[in-house]
PDB file of C-alpha atoms in Angstrom:
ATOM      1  CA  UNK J   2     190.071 -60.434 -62.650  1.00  0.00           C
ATOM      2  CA  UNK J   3     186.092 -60.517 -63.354  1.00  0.00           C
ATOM      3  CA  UNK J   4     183.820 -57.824 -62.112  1.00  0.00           C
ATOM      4  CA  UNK J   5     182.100 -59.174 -58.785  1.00  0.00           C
ATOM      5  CA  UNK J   6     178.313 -59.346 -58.181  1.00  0.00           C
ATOM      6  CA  UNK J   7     179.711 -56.746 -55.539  1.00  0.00           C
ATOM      7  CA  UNK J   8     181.659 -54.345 -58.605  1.00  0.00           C
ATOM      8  CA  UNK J   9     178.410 -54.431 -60.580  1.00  0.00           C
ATOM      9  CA  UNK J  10     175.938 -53.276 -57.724  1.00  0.00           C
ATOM     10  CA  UNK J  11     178.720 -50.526 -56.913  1.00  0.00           C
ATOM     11  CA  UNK J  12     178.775 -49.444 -60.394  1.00  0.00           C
ATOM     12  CA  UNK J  13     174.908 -49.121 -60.017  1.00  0.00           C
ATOM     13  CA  UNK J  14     174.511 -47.165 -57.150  1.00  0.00           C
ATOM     14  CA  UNK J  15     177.076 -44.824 -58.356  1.00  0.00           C
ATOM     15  CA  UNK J  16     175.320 -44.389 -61.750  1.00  0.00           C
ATOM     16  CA  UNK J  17     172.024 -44.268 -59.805  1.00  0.00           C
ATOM     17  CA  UNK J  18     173.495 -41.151 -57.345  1.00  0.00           C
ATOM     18  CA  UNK J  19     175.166 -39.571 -60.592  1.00  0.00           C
ATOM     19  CA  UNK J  20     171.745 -39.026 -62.004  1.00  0.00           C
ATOM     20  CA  UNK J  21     169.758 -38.581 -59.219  1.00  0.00           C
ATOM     21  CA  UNK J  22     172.433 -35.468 -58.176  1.00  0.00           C
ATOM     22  CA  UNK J  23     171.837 -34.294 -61.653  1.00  0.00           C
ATOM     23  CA  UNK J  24     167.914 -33.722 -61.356  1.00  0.00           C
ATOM     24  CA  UNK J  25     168.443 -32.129 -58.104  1.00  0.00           C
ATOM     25  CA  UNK J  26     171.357 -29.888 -59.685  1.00  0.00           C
ATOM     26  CA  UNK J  27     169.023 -29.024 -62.322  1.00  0.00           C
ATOM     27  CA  UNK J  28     166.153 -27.914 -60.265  1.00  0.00           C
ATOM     28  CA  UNK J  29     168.419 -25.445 -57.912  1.00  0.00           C
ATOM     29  CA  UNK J  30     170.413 -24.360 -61.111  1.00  0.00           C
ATOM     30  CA  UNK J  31     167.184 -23.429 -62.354  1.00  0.00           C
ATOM     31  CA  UNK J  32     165.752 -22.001 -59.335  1.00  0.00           C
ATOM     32  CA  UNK J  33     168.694 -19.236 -59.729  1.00  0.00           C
ATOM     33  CA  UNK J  34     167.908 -18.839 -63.379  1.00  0.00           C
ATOM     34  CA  UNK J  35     171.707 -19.963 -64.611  1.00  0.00           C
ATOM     35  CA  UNK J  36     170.443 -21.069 -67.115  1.00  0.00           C
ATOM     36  CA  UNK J  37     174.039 -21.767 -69.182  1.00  0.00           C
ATOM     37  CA  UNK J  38     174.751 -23.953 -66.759  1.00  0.00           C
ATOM     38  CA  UNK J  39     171.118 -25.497 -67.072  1.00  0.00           C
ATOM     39  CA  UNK J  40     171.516 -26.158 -70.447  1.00  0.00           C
ATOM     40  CA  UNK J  41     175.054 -27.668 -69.724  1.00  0.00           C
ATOM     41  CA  UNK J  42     173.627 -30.388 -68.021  1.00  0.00           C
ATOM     42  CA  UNK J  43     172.033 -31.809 -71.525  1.00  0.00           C
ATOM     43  CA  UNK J  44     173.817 -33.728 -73.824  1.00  0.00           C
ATOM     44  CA  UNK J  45     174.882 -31.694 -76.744  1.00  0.00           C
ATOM     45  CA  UNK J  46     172.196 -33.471 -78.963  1.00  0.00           C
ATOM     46  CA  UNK J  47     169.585 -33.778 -75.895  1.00  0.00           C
ATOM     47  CA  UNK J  48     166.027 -32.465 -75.737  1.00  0.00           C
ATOM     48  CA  UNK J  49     163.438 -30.974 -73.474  1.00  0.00           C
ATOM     49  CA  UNK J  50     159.844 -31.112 -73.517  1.00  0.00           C
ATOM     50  CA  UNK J  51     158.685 -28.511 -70.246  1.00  0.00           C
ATOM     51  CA  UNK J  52     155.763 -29.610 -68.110  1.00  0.00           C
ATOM     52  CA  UNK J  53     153.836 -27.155 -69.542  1.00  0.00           C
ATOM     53  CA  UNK J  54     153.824 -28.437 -73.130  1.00  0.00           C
ATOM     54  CA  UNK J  55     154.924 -32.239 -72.825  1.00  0.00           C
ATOM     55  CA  UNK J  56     154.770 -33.296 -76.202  1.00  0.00           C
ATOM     56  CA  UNK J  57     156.578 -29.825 -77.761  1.00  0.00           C
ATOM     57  CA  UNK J  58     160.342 -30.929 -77.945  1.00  0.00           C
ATOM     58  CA  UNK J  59     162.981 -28.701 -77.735  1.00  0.00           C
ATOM     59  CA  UNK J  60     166.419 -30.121 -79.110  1.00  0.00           C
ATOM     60  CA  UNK J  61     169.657 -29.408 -78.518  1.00  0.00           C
ATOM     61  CA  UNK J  62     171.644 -27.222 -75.648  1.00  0.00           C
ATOM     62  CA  UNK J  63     171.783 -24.517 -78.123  1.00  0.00           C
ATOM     63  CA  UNK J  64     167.971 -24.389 -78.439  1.00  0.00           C
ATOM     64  CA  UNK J  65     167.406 -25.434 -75.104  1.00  0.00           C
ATOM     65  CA  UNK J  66     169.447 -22.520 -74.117  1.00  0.00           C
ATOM     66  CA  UNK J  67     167.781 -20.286 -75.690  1.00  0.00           C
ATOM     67  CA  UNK J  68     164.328 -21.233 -74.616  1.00  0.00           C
ATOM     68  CA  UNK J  69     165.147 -20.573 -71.172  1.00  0.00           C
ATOM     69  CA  UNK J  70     166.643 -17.486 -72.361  1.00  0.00           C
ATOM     70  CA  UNK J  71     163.310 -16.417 -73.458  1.00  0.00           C
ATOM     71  CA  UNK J  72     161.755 -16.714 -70.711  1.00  0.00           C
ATOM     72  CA  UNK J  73     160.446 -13.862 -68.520  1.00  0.00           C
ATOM     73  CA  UNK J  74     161.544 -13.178 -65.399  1.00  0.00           C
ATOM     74  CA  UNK J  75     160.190 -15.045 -62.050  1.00  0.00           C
ATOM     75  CA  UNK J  76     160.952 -16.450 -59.182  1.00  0.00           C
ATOM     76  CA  UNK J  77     160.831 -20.052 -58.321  1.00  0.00           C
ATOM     77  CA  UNK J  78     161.319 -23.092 -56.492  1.00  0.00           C
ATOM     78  CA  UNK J  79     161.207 -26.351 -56.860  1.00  0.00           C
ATOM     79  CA  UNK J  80     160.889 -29.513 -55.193  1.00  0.00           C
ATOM     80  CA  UNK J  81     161.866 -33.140 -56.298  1.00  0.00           C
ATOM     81  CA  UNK J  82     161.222 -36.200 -54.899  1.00  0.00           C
ATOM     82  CA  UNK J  83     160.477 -39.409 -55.576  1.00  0.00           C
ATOM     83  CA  UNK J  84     163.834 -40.006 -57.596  1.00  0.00           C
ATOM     84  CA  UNK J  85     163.392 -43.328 -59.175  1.00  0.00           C
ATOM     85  CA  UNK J  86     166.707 -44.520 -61.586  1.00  0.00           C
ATOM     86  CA  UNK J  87     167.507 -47.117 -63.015  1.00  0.00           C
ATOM     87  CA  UNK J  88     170.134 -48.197 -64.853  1.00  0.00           C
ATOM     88  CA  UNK J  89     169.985 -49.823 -68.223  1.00  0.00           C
ATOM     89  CA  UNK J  90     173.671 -50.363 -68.913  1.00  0.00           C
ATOM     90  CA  UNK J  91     177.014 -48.476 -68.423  1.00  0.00           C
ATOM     91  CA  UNK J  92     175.756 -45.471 -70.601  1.00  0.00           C
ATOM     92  CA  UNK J  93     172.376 -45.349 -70.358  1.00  0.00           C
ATOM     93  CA  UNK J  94     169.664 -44.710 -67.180  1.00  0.00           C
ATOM     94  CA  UNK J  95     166.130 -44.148 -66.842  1.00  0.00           C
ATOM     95  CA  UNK J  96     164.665 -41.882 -64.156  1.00  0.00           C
ATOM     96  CA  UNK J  97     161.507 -40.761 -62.587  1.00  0.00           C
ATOM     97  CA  UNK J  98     160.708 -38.230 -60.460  1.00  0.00           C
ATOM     98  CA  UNK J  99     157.822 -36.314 -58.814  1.00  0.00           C
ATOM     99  CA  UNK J 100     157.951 -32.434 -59.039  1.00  0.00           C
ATOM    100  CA  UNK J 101     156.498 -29.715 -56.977  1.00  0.00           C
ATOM    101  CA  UNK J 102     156.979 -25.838 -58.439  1.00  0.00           C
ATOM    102  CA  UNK J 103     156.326 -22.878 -56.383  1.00  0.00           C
ATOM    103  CA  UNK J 104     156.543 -19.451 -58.212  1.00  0.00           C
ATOM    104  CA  UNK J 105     156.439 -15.827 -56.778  1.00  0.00           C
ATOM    105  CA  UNK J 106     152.793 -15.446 -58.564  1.00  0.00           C
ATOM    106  CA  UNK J 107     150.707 -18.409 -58.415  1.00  0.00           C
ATOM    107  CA  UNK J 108     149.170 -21.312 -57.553  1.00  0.00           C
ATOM    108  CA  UNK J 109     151.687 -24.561 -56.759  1.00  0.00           C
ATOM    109  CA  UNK J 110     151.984 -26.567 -60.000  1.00  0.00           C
ATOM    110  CA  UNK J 111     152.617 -30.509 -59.352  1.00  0.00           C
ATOM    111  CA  UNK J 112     154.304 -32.745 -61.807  1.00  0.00           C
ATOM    112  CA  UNK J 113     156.698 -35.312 -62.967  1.00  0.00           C
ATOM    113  CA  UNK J 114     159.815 -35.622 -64.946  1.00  0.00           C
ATOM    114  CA  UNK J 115     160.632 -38.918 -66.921  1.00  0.00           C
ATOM    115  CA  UNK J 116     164.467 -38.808 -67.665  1.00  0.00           C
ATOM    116  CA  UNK J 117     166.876 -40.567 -69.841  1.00  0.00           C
ATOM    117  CA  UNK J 118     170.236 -40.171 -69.037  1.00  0.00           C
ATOM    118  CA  UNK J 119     173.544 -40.835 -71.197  1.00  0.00           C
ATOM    119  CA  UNK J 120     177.350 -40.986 -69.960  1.00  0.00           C
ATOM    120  CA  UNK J 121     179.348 -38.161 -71.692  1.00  0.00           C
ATOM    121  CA  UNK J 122     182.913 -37.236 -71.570  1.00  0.00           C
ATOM    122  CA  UNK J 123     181.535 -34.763 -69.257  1.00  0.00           C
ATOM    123  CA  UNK J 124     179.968 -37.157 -67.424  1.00  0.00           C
ATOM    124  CA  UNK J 125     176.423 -38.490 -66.732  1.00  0.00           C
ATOM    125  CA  UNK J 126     173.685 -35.570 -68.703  1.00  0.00           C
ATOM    126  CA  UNK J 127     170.440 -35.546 -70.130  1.00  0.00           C
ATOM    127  CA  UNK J 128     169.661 -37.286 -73.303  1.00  0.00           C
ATOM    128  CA  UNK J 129     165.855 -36.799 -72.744  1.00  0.00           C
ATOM    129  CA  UNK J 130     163.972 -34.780 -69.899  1.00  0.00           C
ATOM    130  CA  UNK J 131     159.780 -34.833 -70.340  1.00  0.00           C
ATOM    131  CA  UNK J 132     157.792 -33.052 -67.852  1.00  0.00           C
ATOM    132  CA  UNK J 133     154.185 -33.341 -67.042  1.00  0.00           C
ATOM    133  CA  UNK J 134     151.719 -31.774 -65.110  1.00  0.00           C
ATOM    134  CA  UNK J 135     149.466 -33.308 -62.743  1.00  0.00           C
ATOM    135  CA  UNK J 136     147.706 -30.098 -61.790  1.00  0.00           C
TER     136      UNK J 136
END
């Protein structure tokens, strides 16, 4: 039997949750600096660009791991809204999302994150996450 108008939208709406889950999973994983399971959620190949430096890729969980590894110290909290996916097939999705960082020692940084996400045997991850700041 055919996939249904019906199967298709399902499929999309689950692919759309699956994604937007994982930017919210990110931002709490984050916020408690685990940052193995951070990195986890990239695709073994995938790469990061922070908000901070936009067009300074960092590629690969290994690397990626490592830069959050780095980092000092600090506490934080972020906020995403906004979540904007879509789906470009049954591997791929786009997302967008609006981003609102609170930290222990400074002024509120606003931003955005422009996602591409790829179906793994480990399920839905980040091929591609670019963030940007606003101010």
């Amino acid at each position: 039997m055919a996939p249904t108008d019906a199967d298709h939208a399902q499929q999309r709406r689950a692919i759309e949750l699956d994604c937007a889950r994982l930017i919210a999973l990110y931002a709490n994983l984050n916020d408690a600096a685990r940052w193995h399971d951070v990195a986890a959620l990239y695709a073994p190949h995938g790469r990061m660009a922070r908000p901070t430096a936009p067009d300074d890729w960092i590629v690969g969980r290994d690397a990626i791991l490592a830069a959050f590894l780095a980092r000092p110290a600090r506490t934080t909290r972020h906020f995403c809204s906004n979540i904007v996916v879509d789906v470009l097939n049954e591997g791929e999705a786009r997302g967008e999302s609006a981003m609102l960082l609170f930290t222990g020692d400074g002024a509120p940084k606003v931003g955005s994150f422009h996602d591409l996400f790829v179906q793994t045997d480990e399920g839905w991850r980040f091929a591609e996450r670019r963030g940007s700041l606003i101010f």
